[in-house]
Coordinates of C-alpha atoms in Angstrom, one line a residue:
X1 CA 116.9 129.5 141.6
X2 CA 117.5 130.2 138.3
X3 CA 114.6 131.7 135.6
X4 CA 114.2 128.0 134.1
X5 CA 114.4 126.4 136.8
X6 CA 111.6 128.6 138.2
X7 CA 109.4 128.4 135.2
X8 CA 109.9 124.7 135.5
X9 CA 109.0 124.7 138.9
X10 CA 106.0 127.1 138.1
X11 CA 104.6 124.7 135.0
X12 CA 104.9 121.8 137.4
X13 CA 103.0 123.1 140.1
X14 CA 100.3 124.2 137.8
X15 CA 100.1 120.7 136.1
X16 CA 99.9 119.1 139.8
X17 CA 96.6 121.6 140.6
X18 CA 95.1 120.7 137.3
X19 CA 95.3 117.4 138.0
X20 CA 94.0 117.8 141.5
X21 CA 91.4 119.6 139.9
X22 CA 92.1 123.1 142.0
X23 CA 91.2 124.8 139.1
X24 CA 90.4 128.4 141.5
X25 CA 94.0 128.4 143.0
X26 CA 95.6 127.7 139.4
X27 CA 93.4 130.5 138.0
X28 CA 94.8 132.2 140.4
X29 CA 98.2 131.5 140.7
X30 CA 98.5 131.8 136.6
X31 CA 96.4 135.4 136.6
X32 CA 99.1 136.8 138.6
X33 CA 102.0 135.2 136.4
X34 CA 100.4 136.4 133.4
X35 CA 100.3 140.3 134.3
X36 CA 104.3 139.8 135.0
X37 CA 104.7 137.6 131.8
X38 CA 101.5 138.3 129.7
X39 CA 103.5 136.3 126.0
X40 CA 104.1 133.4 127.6
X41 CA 102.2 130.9 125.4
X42 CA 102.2 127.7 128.1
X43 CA 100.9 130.1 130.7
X44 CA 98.6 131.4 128.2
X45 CA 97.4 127.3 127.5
X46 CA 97.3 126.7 130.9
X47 CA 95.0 130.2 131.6
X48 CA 92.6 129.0 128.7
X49 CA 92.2 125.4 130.1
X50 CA 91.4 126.5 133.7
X51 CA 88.9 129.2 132.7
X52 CA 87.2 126.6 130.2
X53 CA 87.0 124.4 133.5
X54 CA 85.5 127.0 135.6
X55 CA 83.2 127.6 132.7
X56 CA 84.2 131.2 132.1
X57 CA 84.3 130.9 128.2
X58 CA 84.3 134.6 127.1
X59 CA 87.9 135.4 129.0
X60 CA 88.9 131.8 128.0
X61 CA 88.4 133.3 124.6
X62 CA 90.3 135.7 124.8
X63 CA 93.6 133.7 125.7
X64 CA 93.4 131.3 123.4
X65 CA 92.8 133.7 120.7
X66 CA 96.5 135.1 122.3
X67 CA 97.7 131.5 122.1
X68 CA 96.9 130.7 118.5
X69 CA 98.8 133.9 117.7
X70 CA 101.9 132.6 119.2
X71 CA 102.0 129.0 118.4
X72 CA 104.6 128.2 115.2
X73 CA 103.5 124.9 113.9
X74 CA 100.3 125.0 112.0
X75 CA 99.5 121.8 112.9
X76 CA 98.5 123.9 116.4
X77 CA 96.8 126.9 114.8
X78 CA 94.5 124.2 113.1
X79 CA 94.1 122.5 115.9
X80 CA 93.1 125.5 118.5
X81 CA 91.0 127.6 116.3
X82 CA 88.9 124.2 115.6
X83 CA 88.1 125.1 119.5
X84 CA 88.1 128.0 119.5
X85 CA 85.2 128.1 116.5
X86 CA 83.8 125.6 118.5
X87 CA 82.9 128.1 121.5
X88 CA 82.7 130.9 118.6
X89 CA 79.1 128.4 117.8
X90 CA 80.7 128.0 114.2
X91 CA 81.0 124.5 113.7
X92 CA 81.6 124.2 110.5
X93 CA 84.2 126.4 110.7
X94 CA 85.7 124.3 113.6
X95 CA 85.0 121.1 111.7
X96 CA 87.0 122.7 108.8
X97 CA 90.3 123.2 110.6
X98 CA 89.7 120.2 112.7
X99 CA 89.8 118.2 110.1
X100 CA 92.9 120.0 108.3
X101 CA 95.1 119.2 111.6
X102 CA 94.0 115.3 111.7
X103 CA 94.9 114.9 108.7
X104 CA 98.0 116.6 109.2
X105 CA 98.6 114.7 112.1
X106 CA 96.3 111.8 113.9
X107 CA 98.1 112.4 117.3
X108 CA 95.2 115.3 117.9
X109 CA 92.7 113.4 116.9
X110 CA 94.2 111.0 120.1
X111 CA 94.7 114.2 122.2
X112 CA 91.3 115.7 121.5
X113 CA 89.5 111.7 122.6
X114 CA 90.8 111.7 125.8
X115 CA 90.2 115.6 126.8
X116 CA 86.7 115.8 128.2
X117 CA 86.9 119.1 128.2
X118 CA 85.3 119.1 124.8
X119 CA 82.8 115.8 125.2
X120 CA 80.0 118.5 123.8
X121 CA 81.9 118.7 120.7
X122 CA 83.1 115.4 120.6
X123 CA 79.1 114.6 120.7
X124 CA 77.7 116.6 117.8
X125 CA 77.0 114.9 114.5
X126 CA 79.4 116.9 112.3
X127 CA 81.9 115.7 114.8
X128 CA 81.1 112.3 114.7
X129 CA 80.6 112.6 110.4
X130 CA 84.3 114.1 110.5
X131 CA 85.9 111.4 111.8
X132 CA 83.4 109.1 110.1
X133 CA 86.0 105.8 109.6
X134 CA 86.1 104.9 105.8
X135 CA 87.2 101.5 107.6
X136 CA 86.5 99.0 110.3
X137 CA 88.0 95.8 111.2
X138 CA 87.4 93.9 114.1
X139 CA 90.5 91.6 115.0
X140 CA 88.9 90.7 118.5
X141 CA 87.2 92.2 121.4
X142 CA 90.3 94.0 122.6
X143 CA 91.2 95.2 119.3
X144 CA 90.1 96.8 116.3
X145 CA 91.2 98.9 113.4
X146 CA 89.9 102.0 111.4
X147 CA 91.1 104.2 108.2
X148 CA 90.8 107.3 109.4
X149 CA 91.8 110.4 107.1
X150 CA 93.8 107.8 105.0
X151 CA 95.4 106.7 107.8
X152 CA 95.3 103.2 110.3
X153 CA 94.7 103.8 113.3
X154 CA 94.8 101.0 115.9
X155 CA 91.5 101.0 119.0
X156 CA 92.4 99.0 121.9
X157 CA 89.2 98.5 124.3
X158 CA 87.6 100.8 122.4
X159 CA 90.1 103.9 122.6
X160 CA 92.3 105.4 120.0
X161 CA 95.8 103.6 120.8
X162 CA 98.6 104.5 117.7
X163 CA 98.7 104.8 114.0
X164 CA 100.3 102.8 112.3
X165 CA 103.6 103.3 109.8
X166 CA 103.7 102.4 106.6
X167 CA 103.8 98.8 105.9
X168 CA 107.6 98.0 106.2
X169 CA 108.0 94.6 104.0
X170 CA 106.8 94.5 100.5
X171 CA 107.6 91.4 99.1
X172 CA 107.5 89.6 95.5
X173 CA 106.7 85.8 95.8
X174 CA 110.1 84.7 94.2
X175 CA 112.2 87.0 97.5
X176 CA 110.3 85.0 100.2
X177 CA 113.3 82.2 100.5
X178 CA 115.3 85.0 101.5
X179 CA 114.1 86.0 104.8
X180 CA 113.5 82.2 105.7
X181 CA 116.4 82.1 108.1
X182 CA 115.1 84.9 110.3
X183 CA 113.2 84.2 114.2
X184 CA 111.4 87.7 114.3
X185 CA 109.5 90.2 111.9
X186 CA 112.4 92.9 113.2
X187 CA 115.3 91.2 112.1
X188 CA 113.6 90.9 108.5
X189 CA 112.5 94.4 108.6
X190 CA 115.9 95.5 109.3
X191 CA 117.5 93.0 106.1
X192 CA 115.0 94.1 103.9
X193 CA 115.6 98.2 105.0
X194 CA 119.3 97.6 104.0
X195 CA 119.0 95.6 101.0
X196 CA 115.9 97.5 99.1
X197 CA 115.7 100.1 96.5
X198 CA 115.2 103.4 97.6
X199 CA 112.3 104.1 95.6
X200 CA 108.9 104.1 97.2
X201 CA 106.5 101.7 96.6
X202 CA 102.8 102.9 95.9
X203 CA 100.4 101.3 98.0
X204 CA 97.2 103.0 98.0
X205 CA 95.9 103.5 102.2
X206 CA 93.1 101.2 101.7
X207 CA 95.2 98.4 100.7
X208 CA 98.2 99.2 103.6
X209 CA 95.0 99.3 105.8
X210 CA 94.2 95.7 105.0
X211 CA 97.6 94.5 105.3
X212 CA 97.6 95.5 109.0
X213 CA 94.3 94.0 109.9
X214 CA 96.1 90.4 108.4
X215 CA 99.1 91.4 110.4
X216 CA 97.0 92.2 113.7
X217 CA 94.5 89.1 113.0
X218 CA 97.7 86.8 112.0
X219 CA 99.9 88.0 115.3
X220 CA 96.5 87.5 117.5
X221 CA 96.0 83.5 116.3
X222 CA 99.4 82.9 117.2
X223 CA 98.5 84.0 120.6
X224 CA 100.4 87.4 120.8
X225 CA 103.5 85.6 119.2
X226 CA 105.9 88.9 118.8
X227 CA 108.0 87.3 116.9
X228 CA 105.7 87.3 114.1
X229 CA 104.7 91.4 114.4
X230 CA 107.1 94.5 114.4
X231 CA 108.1 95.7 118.3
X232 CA 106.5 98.8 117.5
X233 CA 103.3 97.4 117.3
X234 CA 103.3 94.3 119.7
X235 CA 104.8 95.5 122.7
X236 CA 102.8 98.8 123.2
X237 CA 99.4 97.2 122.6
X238 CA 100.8 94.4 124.9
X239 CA 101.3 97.1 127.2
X240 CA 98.6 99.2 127.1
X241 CA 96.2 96.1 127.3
X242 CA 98.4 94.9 130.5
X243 CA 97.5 98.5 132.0
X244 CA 93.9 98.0 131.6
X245 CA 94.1 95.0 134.2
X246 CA 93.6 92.0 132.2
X247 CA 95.1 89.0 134.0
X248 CA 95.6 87.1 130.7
X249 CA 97.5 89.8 129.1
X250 CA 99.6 90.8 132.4
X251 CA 101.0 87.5 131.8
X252 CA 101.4 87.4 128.4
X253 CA 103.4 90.5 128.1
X254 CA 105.6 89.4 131.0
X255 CA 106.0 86.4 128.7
X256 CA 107.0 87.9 125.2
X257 CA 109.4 90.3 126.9
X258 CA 111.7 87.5 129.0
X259 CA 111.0 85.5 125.3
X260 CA 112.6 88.3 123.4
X261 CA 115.7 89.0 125.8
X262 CA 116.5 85.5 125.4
X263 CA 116.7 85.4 122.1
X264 CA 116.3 89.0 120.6
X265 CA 120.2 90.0 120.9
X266 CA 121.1 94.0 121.5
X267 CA 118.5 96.2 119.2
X268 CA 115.4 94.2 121.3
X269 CA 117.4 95.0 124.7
X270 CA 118.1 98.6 124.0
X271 CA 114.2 98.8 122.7
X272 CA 113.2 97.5 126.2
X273 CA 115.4 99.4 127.8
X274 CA 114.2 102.6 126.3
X275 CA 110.9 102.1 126.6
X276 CA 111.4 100.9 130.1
X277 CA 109.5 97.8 130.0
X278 CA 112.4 96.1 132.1
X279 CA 110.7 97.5 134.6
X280 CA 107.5 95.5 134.5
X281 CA 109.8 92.4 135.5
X282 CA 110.5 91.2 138.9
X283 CA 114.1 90.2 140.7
X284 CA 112.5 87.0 140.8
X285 CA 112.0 86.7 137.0
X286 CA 115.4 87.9 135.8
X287 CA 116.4 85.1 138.2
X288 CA 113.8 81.8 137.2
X289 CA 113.4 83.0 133.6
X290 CA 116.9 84.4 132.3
X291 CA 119.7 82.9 134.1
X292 CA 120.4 79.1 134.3
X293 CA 119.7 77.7 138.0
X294 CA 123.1 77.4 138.6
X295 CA 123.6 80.9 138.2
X296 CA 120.4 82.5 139.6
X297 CA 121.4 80.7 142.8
X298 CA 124.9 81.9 142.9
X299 CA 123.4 85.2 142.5
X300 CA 120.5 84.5 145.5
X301 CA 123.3 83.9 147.7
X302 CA 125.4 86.8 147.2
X303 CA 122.4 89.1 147.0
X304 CA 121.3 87.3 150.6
X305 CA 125.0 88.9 152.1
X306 CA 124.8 92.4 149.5
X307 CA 121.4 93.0 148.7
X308 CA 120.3 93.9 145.4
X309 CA 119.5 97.5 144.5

């Protein structure tokens, strides 16, 4: 076995007792890696997050302090030593770089909401005051939208979801005519991208903030229409709301993604395709929803004598 395919092995193995929650045999297993390979910074991570479970928070200390050392992107540094103040009882010193990484980048601010490692920081009131939303609009019960560090971020059930990019159609009454002849939001998007001036428009984050709540509320009305809202939007929250068990949305996402193959062309197949969402569909609906009867029963019969893999 060669030395990646080891570590690889090693980092997997360690990621499957986590998740068991063996958190002894881990502490274990990555002690002894760490005295053979002591500037390793995953098996460092790993080290930290296992002691922090076993509530041994004075070594834990210690290794992420050797972390933070190692890690490049200051994104991380920020990031870390916010938690690593934290157990340090300086909160306002972990607020301080805290909020310096999320505004840096809102994917920690996700990573941090689902890591109950840290629900007793999550719980303080200069927690809570940092990530204080400047914003809040309710589209419906399922979702909702904040400004957050100057940024829109999109709840679903509740949870942090995705942020949102920057609005990508900004259009003067007198160019609406032009993008009548288009069926979907993408294929606009994609016109407008080639045809527009380089130059950035300004558009200050409270007003790109509003333009996705009428985007949201406009795409829910039409019942989840995702014709009418960009794929990067539409199809993960469809998704993601899906996942959570909602009959109503099951179907509905089901829906929009036979609707789209049909009439999307090749950018909306290779997005599926990518993303696997093919995946969510059946034999059966590739054969009642996508091909005429004719041929889905031309296929049924040869798949009956060479079955389908």
């Amino acid at each position: 076995m060669s030395f990646i395919e080891d570590h690889n092995s090693f980092v997997d193995a360690i990621k499957k007792l986590i998740e068991d929650k063996d958190y002894i045999r881990a502490s274990t297993l990555l002690k002894n890696k760490l005295v053979k390979e002591p500037e390793v910074s995953v098996f460092q991570l790993f080290y930290f997050e296992v002691l922090i479970q076993l509530h041994k928070y004075k070594e834990a200390k210690l290794w992420l302090k050797k972390f933070i050392a190692k890690c490049k992107s200051q994104t991380d540094v920020y990031y870390y030593e916010g938690l690593y103040y934290f157990l340090e009882d300086n909160l306002n010193q972990s607020m301080e770089s805290l909020g310096k990484c999320f505004k840096r980048k809102v994917y920690y601010l996700k990573k941090l909401s689902t890591d109950d490692t840290f629900d007793l920081l999550k719980e303080t009131k200069e927690f809570k005051k940092l990530i204080k939303p400047a914003k809040v609009f309710q589209v419906n019960e399922f979702i909702s939208l904040k400004l957050i560090f100057s940024k829109t971020l999109i709840y679903v059930c509740g949870d942090l979801f995705l942020t949102c990019q920057k609005v990508a159609l900004n259009l003067a009454p007198n160019e609406f005519e032009k993008y009548d002849n288009f069926d979907d939001i993408d294929g606009a998007v994609d016109f407008y991208e080639s045809k527009a001036s380089k130059e950035e428009v300004i558009i200050t984050p409270e007003e790109e903030f509003w333009v996705h709540c009428s985007n949201l509320q406009t795409w829910v009305e039409n019942k989840y229409n995702t014709n009418i809202l960009t794929k990067y939007l539409s199809f993960p929250i469809l998704e993601e709301l899906s996942q959570r068990g909602i009959s109503y949305f099951v179907t509905i996402f089901k829906e929009e993604i036979i609707s789209r193959i049909k009439t999307g062309g090749i950018k909306i197949l290779l997005y599926f395709i990518e993303g696997d969402y093919l995946n969510y569909l059946s034999e059966e609906d590739f054969f009642d929803s996508l091909l005429s009867i004719e041929d889905a029963e031309i296929i049924r019969n040869i798949s009956n004598l060479i079955p389908l893999r």
